[in-house]
Short mmCIF file of C-alpha atoms in Angstrom, two decimals:
data_model
loop_
_atom_site.label_atom_id
_atom_site.label_comp_id
_atom_site.label_asym_id
_atom_site.label_seq_id
_atom_site.Cartn_x
_atom_site.Cartn_y
_atom_site.Cartn_z
CA UNK A 1 0.00 0.00 0.00
CA UNK A 2 3.05 2.29 0.10
CA UNK A 3 2.74 3.52 -3.47
CA UNK A 4 -1.02 3.91 -3.02
CA UNK A 5 -0.52 6.08 0.05
CA UNK A 6 2.15 8.25 -1.59
CA UNK A 7 0.36 8.75 -4.89
CA UNK A 8 -3.04 8.95 -3.18
CA UNK A 9 -1.80 11.65 -0.80
CA UNK A 10 -0.30 13.67 -3.65
CA UNK A 11 -3.44 13.27 -5.75
CA UNK A 12 -5.62 14.28 -2.80
CA UNK A 13 -3.58 17.43 -2.15
CA UNK A 14 -3.62 18.30 -5.85
CA UNK A 15 -7.35 17.60 -6.09
CA UNK A 16 -8.15 19.86 -3.16
CA UNK A 17 -5.97 22.61 -4.63
CA UNK A 18 -7.84 22.04 -7.89
CA UNK A 19 -11.10 22.23 -5.97
CA UNK A 20 -10.10 25.66 -4.69
CA UNK A 21 -9.16 26.84 -8.16
CA UNK A 22 -12.33 25.35 -9.58
CA UNK A 23 -14.34 27.23 -6.98
CA UNK A 24 -12.56 30.43 -7.94
CA UNK A 25 -13.32 29.78 -11.61
CA UNK A 26 -16.92 28.80 -11.10
CA UNK A 27 -17.95 31.28 -8.43
CA UNK A 28 -15.57 34.24 -8.46
CA UNK A 29 -14.43 34.51 -12.08
CA UNK A 30 -16.46 32.97 -14.91
CA UNK A 31 -20.03 33.78 -13.74
CA UNK A 32 -18.96 37.34 -12.93
CA UNK A 33 -17.33 37.87 -16.32
CA UNK A 34 -19.22 35.67 -18.78
CA UNK A 35 -22.91 35.61 -19.57
CA UNK A 36 -24.75 32.28 -19.17
CA UNK A 37 -24.88 31.69 -22.93
CA UNK A 38 -21.11 32.18 -23.20
CA UNK A 39 -20.44 29.60 -20.49
CA UNK A 40 -23.08 27.46 -22.19
CA UNK A 41 -21.18 27.61 -25.48
CA UNK A 42 -17.85 26.48 -24.00
CA UNK A 43 -19.67 23.78 -22.07
CA UNK A 44 -21.34 22.46 -25.21
CA UNK A 45 -18.01 22.49 -27.09
CA UNK A 46 -16.40 20.57 -24.22
CA UNK A 47 -19.22 18.02 -24.17
CA UNK A 48 -19.02 17.47 -27.94
CA UNK A 49 -15.22 17.22 -27.83
CA UNK A 50 -15.29 14.75 -24.94
CA UNK A 51 -17.70 12.53 -26.80
CA UNK A 52 -15.66 12.65 -30.01
CA UNK A 53 -12.46 11.91 -28.09
CA UNK A 54 -13.97 8.86 -26.41
CA UNK A 55 -15.19 7.48 -29.73
CA UNK A 56 -11.82 8.07 -31.40
CA UNK A 57 -9.94 6.45 -28.50
CA UNK A 58 -11.59 3.09 -29.32
CA UNK A 59 -11.38 2.11 -25.67
CA UNK A 60 -7.58 2.30 -25.63
CA UNK A 61 -7.44 4.38 -22.46
CA UNK A 62 -8.93 1.53 -20.45
CA UNK A 63 -7.03 -1.03 -22.47
CA UNK A 64 -3.77 0.73 -21.66
CA UNK A 65 -4.33 0.53 -17.91
CA UNK A 66 -5.68 -3.02 -18.08
CA UNK A 67 -2.84 -4.57 -20.11
CA UNK A 68 0.17 -2.41 -19.28
CA UNK A 69 1.24 -4.68 -16.36
CA UNK A 70 2.03 -7.37 -18.96
CA UNK A 71 4.24 -4.97 -20.95
CA UNK A 72 6.03 -3.26 -18.07
CA UNK A 73 9.72 -3.68 -18.93
CA UNK A 74 11.62 -0.37 -18.81
CA UNK A 75 14.83 -1.73 -20.24
CA UNK A 76 12.91 -2.80 -23.38
CA UNK A 77 10.91 0.41 -23.75
CA UNK A 78 7.85 -1.40 -22.39
CA UNK A 79 7.94 -3.52 -25.53
CA UNK A 80 6.43 -0.95 -27.89
CA UNK A 81 3.34 -0.32 -25.80
CA UNK A 82 3.19 3.50 -26.11
CA UNK A 83 3.29 3.60 -29.95
CA UNK A 84 0.54 0.98 -29.99
CA UNK A 85 -1.49 2.95 -27.43
CA UNK A 86 -1.32 6.10 -29.59
CA UNK A 87 -1.49 4.83 -33.17
CA UNK A 88 -4.87 3.13 -33.22
CA UNK A 89 -6.77 6.01 -31.53
CA UNK A 90 -5.16 8.58 -33.84
CA UNK A 91 -6.38 6.60 -36.83
CA UNK A 92 -9.77 6.50 -35.16
CA UNK A 93 -9.68 10.28 -34.78
CA UNK A 94 -9.23 10.73 -38.53
CA UNK A 95 -12.38 8.71 -39.16
CA UNK A 96 -14.31 10.55 -36.45
CA UNK A 97 -13.22 13.91 -37.90
CA UNK A 98 -14.56 13.01 -41.34
CA UNK A 99 -17.91 11.87 -39.92
CA UNK A 100 -18.18 14.89 -37.61
CA UNK A 101 -17.68 17.41 -40.40
CA UNK A 102 -20.00 15.53 -42.75
CA UNK A 103 -22.68 15.44 -40.05
CA UNK A 104 -22.69 19.17 -39.39
CA UNK A 105 -26.13 19.81 -41.00
CA UNK A 106 -27.71 17.19 -38.74
CA UNK A 107 -26.11 18.59 -35.58
CA UNK A 108 -27.05 22.15 -36.41
CA UNK A 109 -30.67 21.14 -37.04
CA UNK A 110 -31.01 20.46 -33.30
CA UNK A 111 -30.61 24.21 -32.67
CA UNK A 112 -32.80 25.48 -35.50
CA UNK A 113 -35.28 27.09 -33.07
CA UNK A 114 -32.62 29.35 -31.54
CA UNK A 115 -31.11 31.58 -34.22
CA UNK A 116 -28.49 33.16 -31.93
CA UNK A 117 -27.40 29.82 -30.50
CA UNK A 118 -27.27 28.31 -33.98
CA UNK A 119 -25.04 31.11 -35.26
CA UNK A 120 -22.59 30.70 -32.37
CA UNK A 121 -22.36 26.93 -32.72
CA UNK A 122 -22.02 27.16 -36.49
CA UNK A 123 -19.09 29.54 -36.07
CA UNK A 124 -17.27 27.32 -33.54
CA UNK A 125 -18.26 23.92 -34.91
CA UNK A 126 -14.79 23.08 -36.28
CA UNK A 127 -13.10 24.13 -33.04
CA UNK A 128 -14.96 21.39 -31.21
CA UNK A 129 -12.97 18.93 -33.31
CA UNK A 130 -9.67 20.62 -32.43
CA UNK A 131 -10.54 20.44 -28.74
CA UNK A 132 -11.42 16.75 -29.18
CA UNK A 133 -7.91 16.01 -30.47
CA UNK A 134 -6.28 17.55 -27.41
CA UNK A 135 -8.66 15.76 -25.04
CA UNK A 136 -7.86 12.48 -26.80
CA UNK A 137 -4.12 13.01 -26.30
CA UNK A 138 -4.61 13.95 -22.65
CA UNK A 139 -6.68 10.82 -22.00
CA UNK A 140 -4.19 8.50 -23.69
CA UNK A 141 -1.19 9.98 -21.90
CA UNK A 142 -3.08 9.91 -18.61
CA UNK A 143 -3.73 6.19 -19.11
CA UNK A 144 -0.04 5.56 -19.85
CA UNK A 145 1.05 7.48 -16.76
CA UNK A 146 -1.48 5.54 -14.66
CA UNK A 147 0.16 2.33 -15.75
CA UNK A 148 3.54 3.77 -14.74
CA UNK A 149 2.09 4.89 -11.36
CA UNK A 150 3.01 8.49 -12.26
CA UNK A 151 -0.44 9.86 -11.55
CA UNK A 152 0.40 12.96 -9.50
CA UNK A 153 1.77 15.08 -12.36
CA UNK A 154 -1.16 14.18 -14.59
CA UNK A 155 -3.51 15.27 -11.82
CA UNK A 156 -1.52 18.47 -11.36
CA UNK A 157 -1.78 19.47 -15.01
CA UNK A 158 -5.48 18.66 -15.33
CA UNK A 159 -6.69 19.89 -11.93
CA UNK A 160 -4.46 22.94 -11.46
CA UNK A 161 -2.63 24.03 -14.62
CA UNK A 162 -5.70 23.74 -16.84
CA UNK A 163 -7.83 25.72 -14.41
CA UNK A 164 -5.17 28.40 -14.00
CA UNK A 165 -5.00 28.80 -17.77
CA UNK A 166 -8.79 29.09 -18.05
CA UNK A 167 -8.86 31.63 -15.21
CA UNK A 168 -6.11 33.60 -16.90
CA UNK A 169 -8.03 33.64 -20.17
CA UNK A 170 -11.18 34.89 -18.44
CA UNK A 171 -9.26 37.67 -16.70
CA UNK A 172 -7.71 38.71 -20.02
CA UNK A 173 -11.21 38.77 -21.50
CA UNK A 174 -12.48 40.90 -18.61
CA UNK A 175 -9.56 43.30 -19.00
CA UNK A 176 -10.27 43.73 -22.70
CA UNK A 177 -7.12 42.03 -23.98
CA UNK A 178 -9.21 39.23 -25.50
CA UNK A 179 -12.60 39.38 -27.17
CA UNK A 180 -14.93 36.43 -26.74
CA UNK A 181 -13.55 34.71 -29.82
CA UNK A 182 -10.07 35.05 -28.37
CA UNK A 183 -11.28 33.60 -25.07
CA UNK A 184 -12.76 30.54 -26.81
CA UNK A 185 -9.48 29.93 -28.64
CA UNK A 186 -7.60 30.40 -25.36
CA UNK A 187 -9.97 27.88 -23.71
CA UNK A 188 -9.18 25.31 -26.40
CA UNK A 189 -5.47 26.14 -26.33
CA UNK A 190 -5.36 25.46 -22.59
CA UNK A 191 -6.03 21.78 -23.28
CA UNK A 192 -3.27 21.72 -25.88
CA UNK A 193 -0.90 23.08 -23.25
CA UNK A 194 -1.81 20.27 -20.85
CA UNK A 195 -1.21 17.67 -23.57
CA UNK A 196 2.24 19.14 -24.30
CA UNK A 197 3.14 19.14 -20.60
CA UNK A 198 2.19 15.47 -20.21
CA UNK A 199 4.32 14.51 -23.21
CA UNK A 200 7.24 16.57 -21.90
CA UNK A 201 6.94 15.00 -18.44
CA UNK A 202 6.95 11.51 -19.93
CA UNK A 203 10.19 12.36 -21.71
CA UNK A 204 11.64 13.89 -18.54
CA UNK A 205 11.12 10.71 -16.50
CA UNK A 206 12.63 8.65 -19.29
CA UNK A 207 9.45 6.86 -20.34
CA UNK A 208 8.85 8.36 -23.80
CA UNK A 209 9.46 5.12 -25.69
CA UNK A 210 8.25 5.66 -29.27
CA UNK A 211 10.00 2.78 -31.00
CA UNK A 212 7.30 0.39 -32.26
CA UNK A 213 7.45 -3.32 -31.57
CA UNK A 214 5.35 -6.42 -32.15
CA UNK A 215 3.01 -6.12 -29.18
CA UNK A 216 1.30 -9.38 -30.14
CA UNK A 217 4.34 -11.23 -28.80
CA UNK A 218 3.37 -10.12 -25.30
CA UNK A 219 -0.42 -10.39 -25.40
CA UNK A 220 -2.69 -11.50 -28.24
CA UNK A 221 -3.69 -8.53 -30.38
CA UNK A 222 -7.22 -9.83 -30.68
CA UNK A 223 -7.58 -9.89 -26.90
CA UNK A 224 -6.45 -6.27 -26.50
CA UNK A 225 -8.53 -4.97 -29.40
CA UNK A 226 -11.53 -6.89 -28.12
CA UNK A 227 -11.14 -5.36 -24.68
CA UNK A 228 -10.79 -1.94 -26.29
CA UNK A 229 -13.96 -2.46 -28.32
CA UNK A 230 -15.97 -3.29 -25.22
CA UNK A 231 -14.37 -0.44 -23.29
CA UNK A 232 -15.23 1.90 -26.18
CA UNK A 233 -18.91 1.10 -25.96
CA UNK A 234 -18.78 1.46 -22.21
CA UNK A 235 -16.90 4.76 -22.38
CA UNK A 236 -19.26 6.21 -24.96
CA UNK A 237 -22.15 5.19 -22.75
CA UNK A 238 -20.41 6.86 -19.83
CA UNK A 239 -19.92 10.07 -21.78
CA UNK A 240 -23.57 10.01 -22.82
CA UNK A 241 -24.52 9.61 -19.18
CA UNK A 242 -22.29 12.48 -18.03
CA UNK A 243 -22.52 14.91 -20.98
CA UNK A 244 -25.80 14.40 -22.79
CA UNK A 245 -27.65 16.54 -20.26
CA UNK A 246 -25.69 19.68 -21.19
CA UNK A 247 -26.17 19.05 -24.90
CA UNK A 248 -29.88 18.38 -24.51
CA UNK A 249 -30.45 21.37 -22.24
CA UNK A 250 -28.78 23.58 -24.84
CA UNK A 251 -30.85 22.14 -27.69
CA UNK A 252 -34.19 21.73 -25.85
CA UNK A 253 -34.00 25.05 -23.97
CA UNK A 254 -31.10 27.36 -24.94
CA UNK A 255 -27.43 28.13 -24.29
CA UNK A 256 -28.35 30.31 -21.31
CA UNK A 257 -29.93 27.32 -19.57
CA UNK A 258 -26.92 25.21 -20.54
CA UNK A 259 -24.62 27.75 -18.90
CA UNK A 260 -26.70 27.82 -15.71
CA UNK A 261 -26.89 24.03 -15.63
CA UNK A 262 -23.18 23.69 -16.39
CA UNK A 263 -22.37 25.95 -13.44
CA UNK A 264 -24.64 23.92 -11.15
CA UNK A 265 -23.07 20.74 -12.46
CA UNK A 266 -19.58 21.97 -11.67
CA UNK A 267 -20.54 23.06 -8.15
CA UNK A 268 -21.73 19.50 -7.49
CA UNK A 269 -18.52 18.16 -9.05
CA UNK A 270 -16.60 19.53 -6.06
CA UNK A 271 -18.00 16.54 -4.20
CA UNK A 272 -16.29 13.95 -6.40
CA UNK A 273 -12.76 15.36 -6.60
CA UNK A 274 -11.43 13.28 -3.68
CA UNK A 275 -13.11 10.22 -5.24
CA UNK A 276 -11.34 10.87 -8.54
CA UNK A 277 -8.00 11.29 -6.79
CA UNK A 278 -8.43 7.84 -5.28
CA UNK A 279 -9.67 6.23 -8.50
CA UNK A 280 -6.57 7.35 -10.42
CA UNK A 281 -4.39 5.01 -8.39
CA UNK A 282 -7.14 2.43 -7.74
CA UNK A 283 -7.50 1.53 -11.43
CA UNK A 284 -3.98 0.13 -12.00
CA UNK A 285 -3.91 -1.35 -8.49
CA UNK A 286 -7.10 -3.33 -9.10
CA UNK A 287 -5.65 -4.51 -12.41
CA UNK A 288 -2.67 -5.88 -10.47
CA UNK A 289 -4.99 -7.59 -7.95
CA UNK A 290 -6.83 -9.33 -10.78
CA UNK A 291 -3.57 -10.32 -12.42
CA UNK A 292 -2.47 -11.96 -9.15
CA UNK A 293 -5.98 -13.17 -8.30
CA UNK A 294 -5.65 -11.47 -4.91
CA UNK A 295 -9.32 -11.19 -3.91
CA UNK A 296 -8.71 -10.79 -0.14
CA UNK A 297 -6.67 -7.61 -0.65
CA UNK A 298 -9.22 -6.38 -3.18
CA UNK A 299 -12.04 -6.91 -0.69
CA UNK A 300 -10.17 -4.94 1.97
CA UNK A 301 -9.39 -2.15 -0.51
CA UNK A 302 -13.03 -2.06 -1.64
CA UNK A 303 -14.36 -1.51 1.88
CA UNK A 304 -11.66 0.92 2.92
CA UNK A 305 -12.24 3.14 -0.11
CA UNK A 306 -15.99 3.04 0.52
CA UNK A 307 -15.56 4.23 4.11
CA UNK A 308 -13.22 6.99 3.01
CA UNK A 309 -15.59 8.10 0.24
CA UNK A 310 -18.54 8.07 2.64
CA UNK A 311 -16.72 10.15 5.24
CA UNK A 312 -15.42 12.77 2.81
CA UNK A 313 -18.48 12.73 0.57
CA UNK A 314 -20.93 13.44 3.36
CA UNK A 315 -18.81 16.30 4.67
CA UNK A 316 -18.43 17.96 1.27
CA UNK A 317 -22.08 17.40 0.27
CA UNK A 318 -23.30 19.01 3.49
CA UNK A 319 -20.80 21.85 3.20
CA UNK A 320 -21.98 22.69 -0.31
CA UNK A 321 -25.71 22.27 0.35
CA UNK A 322 -25.70 24.34 3.54
CA UNK A 323 -23.91 27.23 1.85
CA UNK A 324 -25.60 27.46 -1.54
CA UNK A 325 -26.93 30.93 -0.74
CA UNK A 326 -23.38 32.17 -0.25
CA UNK A 327 -22.09 30.39 -3.37
CA UNK A 328 -24.77 31.84 -5.63
CA UNK A 329 -24.45 35.21 -3.95
CA UNK A 330 -21.04 35.55 -5.64
CA UNK A 331 -22.51 35.21 -9.16
CA UNK A 332 -24.78 37.12 -11.46
CA UNK A 333 -28.39 36.62 -10.29
CA UNK A 334 -29.35 34.55 -13.34
CA UNK A 335 -27.21 31.61 -12.20
CA UNK A 336 -29.23 31.10 -8.98
CA UNK A 337 -31.86 29.29 -11.06
CA UNK A 338 -29.58 26.23 -10.80
CA UNK A 339 -29.70 25.87 -6.99
CA UNK A 340 -32.29 23.07 -7.02
CA UNK A 341 -30.27 21.24 -9.65
CA UNK A 342 -27.19 21.39 -7.39
CA UNK A 343 -29.02 19.66 -4.52
CA UNK A 344 -30.33 16.92 -6.79
CA UNK A 345 -26.90 16.35 -8.37
CA UNK A 346 -25.23 16.25 -4.94
CA UNK A 347 -27.54 13.43 -3.87
CA UNK A 348 -26.68 11.39 -6.94
CA UNK A 349 -22.94 12.00 -6.65
CA UNK A 350 -22.92 11.14 -2.95
CA UNK A 351 -24.56 7.79 -3.64
CA UNK A 352 -22.01 7.20 -6.40
CA UNK A 353 -19.15 7.76 -3.95
CA UNK A 354 -20.66 5.70 -1.15
CA UNK A 355 -20.92 2.64 -3.37
CA UNK A 356 -17.16 2.74 -3.87
CA UNK A 357 -15.02 1.38 -6.69
CA UNK A 358 -17.58 -1.10 -8.02
CA UNK A 359 -17.24 0.09 -11.60
CA UNK A 360 -13.45 -0.20 -11.56
CA UNK A 361 -13.67 -3.72 -10.14
CA UNK A 362 -15.98 -4.77 -12.96
CA UNK A 363 -14.01 -3.15 -15.79
CA UNK A 364 -10.68 -4.64 -14.63
CA UNK A 365 -12.15 -8.08 -13.92
CA UNK A 366 -12.37 -11.12 -16.24
CA UNK A 367 -16.09 -10.32 -16.57
CA UNK A 368 -15.49 -6.79 -17.82
CA UNK A 369 -17.90 -7.32 -20.73
CA UNK A 370 -20.87 -7.06 -18.36
CA UNK A 371 -20.03 -3.44 -17.62
CA UNK A 372 -20.99 -2.67 -21.20
CA UNK A 373 -24.51 -3.92 -20.54
CA UNK A 374 -24.84 -1.65 -17.52
CA UNK A 375 -23.50 1.43 -19.30
CA UNK A 376 -25.33 0.95 -22.57
CA UNK A 377 -28.67 0.35 -20.85
CA UNK A 378 -28.14 3.31 -18.61
CA UNK A 379 -27.14 5.59 -21.50
CA UNK A 380 -30.38 4.78 -23.28
CA UNK A 381 -32.34 5.37 -20.08
CA UNK A 382 -30.54 8.70 -19.51
CA UNK A 383 -31.40 9.97 -22.99
CA UNK A 384 -35.02 8.92 -22.56
CA UNK A 385 -35.25 10.55 -19.11
CA UNK A 386 -33.79 13.77 -20.47
CA UNK A 387 -36.20 13.74 -23.40
CA UNK A 388 -39.05 13.26 -20.94
CA UNK A 389 -37.99 15.63 -18.16
CA UNK A 390 -36.14 18.55 -19.78
CA UNK A 391 -39.16 19.81 -21.78
CA UNK A 392 -41.24 19.68 -18.57
CA UNK A 393 -38.77 20.73 -15.88
CA UNK A 394 -35.99 22.46 -17.81
CA UNK A 395 -32.54 22.19 -16.30
CA UNK A 396 -33.98 20.67 -13.09
CA UNK A 397 -35.22 17.79 -15.22
CA UNK A 398 -31.67 17.23 -16.48
CA UNK A 399 -30.45 17.06 -12.87
CA UNK A 400 -33.12 14.51 -11.95
CA UNK A 401 -32.17 12.39 -14.96
CA UNK A 402 -28.45 12.53 -14.03
CA UNK A 403 -29.07 11.59 -10.39
CA UNK A 404 -31.38 8.74 -11.36
CA UNK A 405 -28.71 7.46 -13.75
CA UNK A 406 -26.06 7.42 -11.02
CA UNK A 407 -28.42 5.67 -8.62
CA UNK A 408 -29.38 2.97 -11.11
CA UNK A 409 -25.90 2.13 -12.37
CA UNK A 410 -24.39 1.91 -8.89
CA UNK A 411 -27.14 -0.35 -7.57
CA UNK A 412 -26.62 -2.63 -10.59
CA UNK A 413 -22.83 -2.68 -10.33
CA UNK A 414 -22.77 -3.19 -6.57
CA UNK A 415 -25.11 -6.16 -6.86
CA UNK A 416 -23.11 -7.61 -9.74
CA UNK A 417 -19.77 -7.40 -7.90
CA UNK A 418 -21.29 -9.03 -4.82
CA UNK A 419 -23.07 -11.75 -6.79
CA UNK A 420 -20.12 -12.53 -9.11
CA UNK A 421 -17.10 -12.19 -6.83
CA UNK A 422 -18.47 -12.17 -3.28
CA UNK A 423 -17.24 -8.61 -2.73
CA UNK A 424 -19.37 -5.89 -1.20
CA UNK A 425 -18.38 -2.35 -0.18
CA UNK A 426 -20.08 -1.94 3.19
CA UNK A 427 -19.06 -2.74 6.73
CA UNK A 428 -20.66 -1.76 10.04
CA UNK A 429 -18.92 1.62 10.06
CA UNK A 430 -20.71 2.97 6.97
CA UNK A 431 -24.17 3.38 8.63
CA UNK A 432 -22.43 5.00 11.60
CA UNK A 433 -20.68 7.48 9.32
CA UNK A 434 -24.02 8.37 7.72
CA UNK A 435 -25.57 8.91 11.14
CA UNK A 436 -22.72 11.14 12.33
CA UNK A 437 -22.94 13.19 9.15
CA UNK A 438 -26.69 13.61 9.62
CA UNK A 439 -26.25 14.84 13.20
CA UNK A 440 -23.54 17.32 12.16
CA UNK A 441 -25.61 18.48 9.19
CA UNK A 442 -28.70 19.17 11.30
CA UNK A 443 -26.61 21.06 13.85
CA UNK A 444 -25.14 23.31 11.13
CA UNK A 445 -28.52 23.77 9.42
CA UNK A 446 -30.01 25.11 12.67
CA UNK A 447 -27.63 28.09 12.57
CA UNK A 448 -29.90 31.03 11.68
CA UNK A 449 -29.12 33.57 8.97
CA UNK A 450 -26.84 36.28 10.30
CA UNK A 451 -26.34 39.78 9.00
CA UNK A 452 -24.35 38.57 5.99
CA UNK A 453 -24.04 35.51 3.80
CA UNK A 454 -20.30 35.31 4.51
CA UNK A 455 -20.72 35.23 8.30
CA UNK A 456 -23.50 32.66 8.02
CA UNK A 457 -21.35 30.48 5.77
CA UNK A 458 -18.39 30.67 8.15
CA UNK A 459 -20.49 29.79 11.18
CA UNK A 460 -22.26 26.86 9.48
CA UNK A 461 -19.04 25.50 8.02
CA UNK A 462 -17.17 25.81 11.31
CA UNK A 463 -19.93 24.11 13.29
CA UNK A 464 -20.22 21.33 10.71
CA UNK A 465 -16.47 20.73 10.84
CA UNK A 466 -16.22 20.76 14.64
CA UNK A 467 -19.25 18.54 15.26
CA UNK A 468 -18.47 16.07 12.49
CA UNK A 469 -14.77 15.89 13.30
CA UNK A 470 -15.45 15.53 17.00
CA UNK A 471 -17.94 12.71 16.43
CA UNK A 472 -15.52 10.91 14.11
CA UNK A 473 -12.77 11.05 16.73
CA UNK A 474 -15.06 10.09 19.59
CA UNK A 475 -16.56 7.05 17.85
CA UNK A 476 -13.51 6.06 15.75
CA UNK A 477 -15.97 5.46 12.91
CA UNK A 478 -13.11 5.88 10.45
CA UNK A 479 -9.79 4.81 12.03
CA UNK A 480 -7.77 6.79 9.48
CA UNK A 481 -8.98 10.07 11.03
CA UNK A 482 -7.50 9.27 14.42
CA UNK A 483 -4.36 7.79 12.87
CA UNK A 484 -3.81 10.88 10.72
CA UNK A 485 -4.32 13.21 13.69
CA UNK A 486 -1.86 11.22 15.82
CA UNK A 487 0.76 11.37 13.04
CA UNK A 488 0.34 15.12 12.76
CA UNK A 489 0.68 15.54 16.52
CA UNK A 490 3.84 13.39 16.58
CA UNK A 491 5.38 15.41 13.77
CA UNK A 492 4.48 18.60 15.58
CA UNK A 493 6.21 17.42 18.75
CA UNK A 494 9.23 16.21 16.77
CA UNK A 495 9.62 19.59 15.08
CA UNK A 496 9.84 21.24 18.50
#
């Protein structure tokens, strides 16, 4: 667990720093500078680009993490794995680019009712493809670095550097050095900068091995391509689940609603950053467990990550929900229409975290093909729910659809992992953690509104932290809390 602790700690620190920068972007910068339709446009471009990148990748991101342990051989350049990891997706991107440009009339017909929105999207349609290329490169290099257990730098570039670049672009726009067109190009260029940094870092650590080799000598080509094909369908389904709401809100309502929903979506995303930090190192570790058929260690890891996610998730969800008035008080008034959506999304994301690493266990297991069934079914259900709810409830309907999707897929995956492998994420401490969080949340909620939103936020947050932290220490519901505090106290004494 040494490498997990080191990389996990670094990723957690980076993720929380990224959380702070993301908060600055979402609350203090972008909604003060950009109109909802402008944020909506960049959000739609990002959603389109993410979908195109996942299709072009042909599942090779997951394949890279899954099969890299068999190729790991530094003295032999990892036996030509990196050229193989890059070449097939880049060929896929060429095909996707042709289809995307040929399908422009169809895509634009979705926005025919909104002349202004249609004009904006028509103007930036090609740039969505450029952004897709950079996202594809980032995803592939991130997968390669995961296999090498070099996850911290990848997290740093995506969580911190990218956000700093976007913040810088927005400030330049506000100061008049960039017009909106310049800001959009800056936004796309920020992703290109991250891709370049990841490539440079790989070269710096001596792992940029570009000499091709016959990878079929290590593992059968058919096996790897087959895994990639199934991962592709699963990834596309995942992107549909996570991104289709923004696209459908923009087409069924308008870009203003998409901007408001996108802001609400990002606020709720603050909840999952510690989960993502853990999952970065969990993916290759679970692949190693399956390779060694080490189910006892996997079971222990499964339950430990679930407890950690429950503890952190409840704290962050309560902290966000209790202080929504303050958060939206920092933005233009139009964005407050997304407050209900934030609460709904928080509920779905919290359940996702509490159910642990079930999806990673399935996708790295010998029965990985079943994950495709879950994702594909859920993608279809998500589209149908959005079609049903967005026309009736607007952006709130999109939030309900997203939360229902997270609930359904995690119930299905948790049952499947338990039924297939005898692994389940819960121990007796999880209900206790939920109870402690509820007590702390009620105590903070009872704090009345003071003379300012800032003072109210500080009082509620402080009380939540003190009550929740005190209950965790008193009950030892999560042993890592007490262990971490004891280590900090020992270091403090040693330094004196």
